[in-house]
PDB file of C-alpha atoms in Angstrom:
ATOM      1  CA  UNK A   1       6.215  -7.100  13.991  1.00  0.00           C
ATOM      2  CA  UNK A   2       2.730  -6.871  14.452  1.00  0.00           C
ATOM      3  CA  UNK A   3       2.236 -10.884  14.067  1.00  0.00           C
ATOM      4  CA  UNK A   4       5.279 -11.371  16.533  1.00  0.00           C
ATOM      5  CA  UNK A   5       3.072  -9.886  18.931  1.00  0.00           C
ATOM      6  CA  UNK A   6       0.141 -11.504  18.701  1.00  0.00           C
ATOM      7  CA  UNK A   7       1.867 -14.512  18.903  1.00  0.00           C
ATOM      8  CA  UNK A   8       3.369 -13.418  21.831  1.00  0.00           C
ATOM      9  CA  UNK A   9      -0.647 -12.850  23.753  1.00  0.00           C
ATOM     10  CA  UNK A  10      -1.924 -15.723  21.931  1.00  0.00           C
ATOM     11  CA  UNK A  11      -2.419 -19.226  22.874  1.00  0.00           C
ATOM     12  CA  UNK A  12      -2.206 -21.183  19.484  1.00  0.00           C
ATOM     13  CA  UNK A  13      -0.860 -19.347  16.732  1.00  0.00           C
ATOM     14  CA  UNK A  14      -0.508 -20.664  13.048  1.00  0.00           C
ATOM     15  CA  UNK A  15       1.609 -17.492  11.427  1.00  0.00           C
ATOM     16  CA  UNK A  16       3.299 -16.838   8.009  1.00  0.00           C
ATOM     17  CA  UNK A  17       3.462 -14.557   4.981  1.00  0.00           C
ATOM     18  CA  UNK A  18       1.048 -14.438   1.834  1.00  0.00           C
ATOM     19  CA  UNK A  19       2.181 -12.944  -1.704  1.00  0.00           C
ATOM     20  CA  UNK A  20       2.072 -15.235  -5.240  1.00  0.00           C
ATOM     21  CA  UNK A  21       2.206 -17.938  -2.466  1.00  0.00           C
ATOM     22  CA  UNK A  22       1.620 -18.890   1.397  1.00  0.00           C
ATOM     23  CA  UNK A  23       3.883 -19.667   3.521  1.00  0.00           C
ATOM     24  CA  UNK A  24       3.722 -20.741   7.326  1.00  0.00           C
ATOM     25  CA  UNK A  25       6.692 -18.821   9.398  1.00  0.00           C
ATOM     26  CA  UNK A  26       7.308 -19.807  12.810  1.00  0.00           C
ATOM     27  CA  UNK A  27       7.689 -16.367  14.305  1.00  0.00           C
ATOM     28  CA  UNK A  28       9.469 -16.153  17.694  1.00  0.00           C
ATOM     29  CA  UNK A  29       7.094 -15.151  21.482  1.00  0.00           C
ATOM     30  CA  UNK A  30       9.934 -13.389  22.361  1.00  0.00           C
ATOM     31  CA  UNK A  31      12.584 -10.158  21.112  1.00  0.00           C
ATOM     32  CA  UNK A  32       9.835  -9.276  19.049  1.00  0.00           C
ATOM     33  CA  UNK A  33      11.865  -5.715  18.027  1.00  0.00           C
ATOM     34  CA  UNK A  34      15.307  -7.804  17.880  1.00  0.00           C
ATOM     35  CA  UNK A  35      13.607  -9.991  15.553  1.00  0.00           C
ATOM     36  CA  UNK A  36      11.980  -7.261  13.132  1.00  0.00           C
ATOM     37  CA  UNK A  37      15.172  -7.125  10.685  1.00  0.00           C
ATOM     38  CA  UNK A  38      15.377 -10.563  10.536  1.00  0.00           C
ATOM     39  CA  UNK A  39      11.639 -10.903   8.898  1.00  0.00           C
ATOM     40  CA  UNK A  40      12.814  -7.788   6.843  1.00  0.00           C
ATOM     41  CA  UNK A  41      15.160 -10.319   5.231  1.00  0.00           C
ATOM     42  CA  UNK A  42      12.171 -12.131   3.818  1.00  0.00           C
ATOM     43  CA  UNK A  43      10.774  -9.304   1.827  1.00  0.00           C
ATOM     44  CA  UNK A  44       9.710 -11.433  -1.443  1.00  0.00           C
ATOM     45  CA  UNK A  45      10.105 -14.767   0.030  1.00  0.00           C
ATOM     46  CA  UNK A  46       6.397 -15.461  -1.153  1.00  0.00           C
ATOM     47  CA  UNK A  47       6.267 -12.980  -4.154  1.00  0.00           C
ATOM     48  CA  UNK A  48       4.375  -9.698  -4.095  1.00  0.00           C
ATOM     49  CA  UNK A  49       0.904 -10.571  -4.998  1.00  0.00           C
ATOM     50  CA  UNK A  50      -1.500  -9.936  -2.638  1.00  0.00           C
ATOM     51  CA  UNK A  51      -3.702 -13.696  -2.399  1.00  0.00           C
ATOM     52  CA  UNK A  52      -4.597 -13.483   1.107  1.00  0.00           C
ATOM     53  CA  UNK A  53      -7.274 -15.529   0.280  1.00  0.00           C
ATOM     54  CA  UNK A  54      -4.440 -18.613   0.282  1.00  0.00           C
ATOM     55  CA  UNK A  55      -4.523 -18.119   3.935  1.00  0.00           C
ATOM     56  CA  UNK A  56      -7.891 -19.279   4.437  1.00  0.00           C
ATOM     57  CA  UNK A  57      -7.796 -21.727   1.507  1.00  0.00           C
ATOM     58  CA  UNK A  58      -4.814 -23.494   3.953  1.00  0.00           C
ATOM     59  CA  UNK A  59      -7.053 -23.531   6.681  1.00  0.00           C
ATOM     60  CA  UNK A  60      -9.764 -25.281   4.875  1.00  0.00           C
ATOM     61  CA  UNK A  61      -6.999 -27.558   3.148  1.00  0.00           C
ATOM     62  CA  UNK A  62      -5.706 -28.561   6.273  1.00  0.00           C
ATOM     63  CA  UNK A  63      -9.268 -28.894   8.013  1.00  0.00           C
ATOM     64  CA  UNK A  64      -7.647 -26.132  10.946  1.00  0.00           C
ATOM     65  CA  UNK A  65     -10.237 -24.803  12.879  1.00  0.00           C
ATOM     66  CA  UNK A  66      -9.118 -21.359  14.388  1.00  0.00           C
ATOM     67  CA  UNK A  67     -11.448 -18.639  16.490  1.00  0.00           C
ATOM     68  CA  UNK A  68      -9.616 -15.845  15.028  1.00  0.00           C
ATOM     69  CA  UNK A  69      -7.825 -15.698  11.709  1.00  0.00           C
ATOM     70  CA  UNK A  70      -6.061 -11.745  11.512  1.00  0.00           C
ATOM     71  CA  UNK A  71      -4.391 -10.588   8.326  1.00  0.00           C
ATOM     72  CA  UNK A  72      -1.903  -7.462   8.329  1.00  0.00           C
ATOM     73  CA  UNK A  73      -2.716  -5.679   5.528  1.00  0.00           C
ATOM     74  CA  UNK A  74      -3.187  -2.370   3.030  1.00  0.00           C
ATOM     75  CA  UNK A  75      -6.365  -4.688   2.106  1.00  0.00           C
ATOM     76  CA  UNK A  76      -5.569  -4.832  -1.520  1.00  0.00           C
ATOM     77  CA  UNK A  77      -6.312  -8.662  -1.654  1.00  0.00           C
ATOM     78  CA  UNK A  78      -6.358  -9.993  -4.503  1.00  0.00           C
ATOM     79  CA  UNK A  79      -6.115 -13.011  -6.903  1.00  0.00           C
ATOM     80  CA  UNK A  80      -3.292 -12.950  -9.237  1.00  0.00           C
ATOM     81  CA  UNK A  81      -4.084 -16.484 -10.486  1.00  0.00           C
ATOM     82  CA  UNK A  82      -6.271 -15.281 -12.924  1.00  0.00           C
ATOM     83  CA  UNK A  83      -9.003 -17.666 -11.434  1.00  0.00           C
ATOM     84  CA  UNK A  84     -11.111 -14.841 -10.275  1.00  0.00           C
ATOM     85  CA  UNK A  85     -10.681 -15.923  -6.667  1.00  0.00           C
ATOM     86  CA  UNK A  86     -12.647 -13.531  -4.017  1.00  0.00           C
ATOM     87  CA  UNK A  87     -11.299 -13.771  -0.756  1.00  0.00           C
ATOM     88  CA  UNK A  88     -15.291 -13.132   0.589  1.00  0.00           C
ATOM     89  CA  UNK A  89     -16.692 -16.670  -1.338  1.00  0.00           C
ATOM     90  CA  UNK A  90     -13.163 -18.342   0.073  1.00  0.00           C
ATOM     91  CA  UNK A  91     -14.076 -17.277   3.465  1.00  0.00           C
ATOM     92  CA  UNK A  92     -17.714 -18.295   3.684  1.00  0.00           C
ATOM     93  CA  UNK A  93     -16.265 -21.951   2.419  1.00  0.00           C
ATOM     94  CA  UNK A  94     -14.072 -21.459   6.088  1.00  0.00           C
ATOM     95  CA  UNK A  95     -17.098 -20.666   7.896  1.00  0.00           C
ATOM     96  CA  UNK A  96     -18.615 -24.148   6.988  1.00  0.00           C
ATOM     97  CA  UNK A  97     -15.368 -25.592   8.745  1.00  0.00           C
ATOM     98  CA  UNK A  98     -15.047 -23.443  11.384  1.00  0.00           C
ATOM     99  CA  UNK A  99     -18.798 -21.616  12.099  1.00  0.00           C
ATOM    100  CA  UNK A 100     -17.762 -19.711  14.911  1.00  0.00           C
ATOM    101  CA  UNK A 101     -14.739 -18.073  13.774  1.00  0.00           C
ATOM    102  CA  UNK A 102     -14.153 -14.476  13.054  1.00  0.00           C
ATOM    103  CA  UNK A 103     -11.793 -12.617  10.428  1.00  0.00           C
ATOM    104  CA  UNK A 104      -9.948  -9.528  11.196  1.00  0.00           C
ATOM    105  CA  UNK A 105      -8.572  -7.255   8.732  1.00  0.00           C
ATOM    106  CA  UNK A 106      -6.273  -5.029   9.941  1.00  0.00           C
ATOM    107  CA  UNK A 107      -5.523  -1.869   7.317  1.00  0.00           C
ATOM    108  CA  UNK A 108      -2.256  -0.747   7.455  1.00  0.00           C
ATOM    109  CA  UNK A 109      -2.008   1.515   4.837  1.00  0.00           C
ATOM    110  CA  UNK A 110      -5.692   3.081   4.325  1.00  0.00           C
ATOM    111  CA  UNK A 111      -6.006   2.772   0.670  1.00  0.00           C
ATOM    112  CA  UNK A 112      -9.856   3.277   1.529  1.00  0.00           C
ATOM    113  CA  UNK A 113     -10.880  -0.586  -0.712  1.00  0.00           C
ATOM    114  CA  UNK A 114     -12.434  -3.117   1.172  1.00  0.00           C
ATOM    115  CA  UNK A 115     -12.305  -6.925   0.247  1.00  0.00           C
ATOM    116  CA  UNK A 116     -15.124  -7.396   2.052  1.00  0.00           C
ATOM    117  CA  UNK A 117     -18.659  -6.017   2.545  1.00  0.00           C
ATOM    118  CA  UNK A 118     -18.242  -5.328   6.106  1.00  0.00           C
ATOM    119  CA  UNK A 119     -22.107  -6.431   7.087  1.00  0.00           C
ATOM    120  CA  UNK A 120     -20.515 -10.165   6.090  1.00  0.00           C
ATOM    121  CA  UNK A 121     -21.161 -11.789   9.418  1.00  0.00           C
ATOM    122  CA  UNK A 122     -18.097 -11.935  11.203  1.00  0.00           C
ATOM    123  CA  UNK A 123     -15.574  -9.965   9.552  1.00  0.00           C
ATOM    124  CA  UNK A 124     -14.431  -6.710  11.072  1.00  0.00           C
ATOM    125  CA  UNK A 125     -11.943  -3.956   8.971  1.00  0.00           C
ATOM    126  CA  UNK A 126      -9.895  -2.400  11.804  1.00  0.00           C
ATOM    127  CA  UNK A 127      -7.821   0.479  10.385  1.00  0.00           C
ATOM    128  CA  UNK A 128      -4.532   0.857  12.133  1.00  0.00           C
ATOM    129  CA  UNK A 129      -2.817  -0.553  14.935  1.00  0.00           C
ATOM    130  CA  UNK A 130      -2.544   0.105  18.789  1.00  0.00           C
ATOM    131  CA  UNK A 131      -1.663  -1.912  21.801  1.00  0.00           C
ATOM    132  CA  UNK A 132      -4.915  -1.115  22.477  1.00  0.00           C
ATOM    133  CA  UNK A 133      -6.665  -3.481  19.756  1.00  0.00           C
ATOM    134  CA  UNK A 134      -6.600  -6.006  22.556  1.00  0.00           C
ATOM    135  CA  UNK A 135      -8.585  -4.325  24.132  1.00  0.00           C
ATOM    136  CA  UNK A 136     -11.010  -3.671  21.446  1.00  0.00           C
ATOM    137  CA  UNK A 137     -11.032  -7.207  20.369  1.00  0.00           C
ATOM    138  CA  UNK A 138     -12.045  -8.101  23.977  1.00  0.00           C
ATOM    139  CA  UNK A 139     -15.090  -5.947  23.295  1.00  0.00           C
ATOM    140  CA  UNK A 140     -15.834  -7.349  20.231  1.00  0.00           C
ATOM    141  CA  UNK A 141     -15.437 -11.252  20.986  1.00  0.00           C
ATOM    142  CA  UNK A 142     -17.672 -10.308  24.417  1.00  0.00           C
ATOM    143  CA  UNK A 143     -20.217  -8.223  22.082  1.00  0.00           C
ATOM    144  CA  UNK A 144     -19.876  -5.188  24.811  1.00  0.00           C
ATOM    145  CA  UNK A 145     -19.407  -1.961  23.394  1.00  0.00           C
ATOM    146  CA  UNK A 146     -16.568  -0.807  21.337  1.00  0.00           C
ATOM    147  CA  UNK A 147     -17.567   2.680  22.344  1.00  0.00           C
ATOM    148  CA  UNK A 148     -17.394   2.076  25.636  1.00  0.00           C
ATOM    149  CA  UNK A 149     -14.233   0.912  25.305  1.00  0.00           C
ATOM    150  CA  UNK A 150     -12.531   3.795  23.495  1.00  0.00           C
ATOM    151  CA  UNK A 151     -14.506   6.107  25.736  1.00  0.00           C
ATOM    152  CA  UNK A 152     -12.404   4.803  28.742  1.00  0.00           C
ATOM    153  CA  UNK A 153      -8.921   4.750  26.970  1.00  0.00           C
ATOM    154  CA  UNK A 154      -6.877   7.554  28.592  1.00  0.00           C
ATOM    155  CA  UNK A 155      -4.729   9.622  26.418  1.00  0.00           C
TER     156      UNK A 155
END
């Protein structure tokens, strides 16, 4: 769900799913709630491993430069290959195709691990979700204050 609405604020979106494998799903811009049992359906479509690193190894197979790569997850990422893969040397291989862009880990389930060591340049842990995160990411990509912009969030 949370994908389907990126997708549907976002410009040029390359989505899927990341388990044993990775797989690019074309999710809809629109009926983002009528389409949430639908993607339910593909529980295990990709296995249940958690090699999010595939996702940027496909970027950097496919020489795809993106701004913004976010992955929805309880940030357990790891490499079931048993090739030792870390996710952190995959992504500073990315940054030497695309310098500018930034990674965005969104923890869902607050397991408290990190993949990452969150001083890497250009990777931010957000925990949770809100319709604000636009907001916030606004912030970030402008480098104004993320304070400032929780600060003026009415509740």
């Amino acid at each position: 769900m949370l994908g389907m609405l990126l997708k549907s604020r976002c410009e040029n979106v390359v989505s899927g799913i990341f388990g044993n494998t990775w797989k690019i799903v074309n999710l809809p811009n629109n009926g983002v709630l009528s389409n949430v049992d639908a993607f339910y359906k593909r529980e295990g479509e990709v296995g249940y491993s958690t090699n999010g690193y595939l996702v940027l190894q496909y970027l950097i197979d496919c020489d795809k430069v993106m701004d913004k790569i976010m992955i929805f997850t309880d940030c357990q990422l790891w490499d079931s290959s048993g090739n030792n893969i870390l996710i952190q040397d995959v992504w500073r291989k990315y940054k030497t195709v695309a310098p500018d862009a930034k990674l965005y880990l969104f923890d869902l389930s607050g397991y408290g691990t990190t993949p990452f060591k969150i001083a890497d340049k250009d990777v931010y842990l957000i925990a949770g979700w809100s319709d604000k995160i636009f907001d916030m990411l606004t912030a970030i990509e402008n480098k104004t204050s993320v304070l400032e912009e929780i600060e003026q969030i009415e509740l």
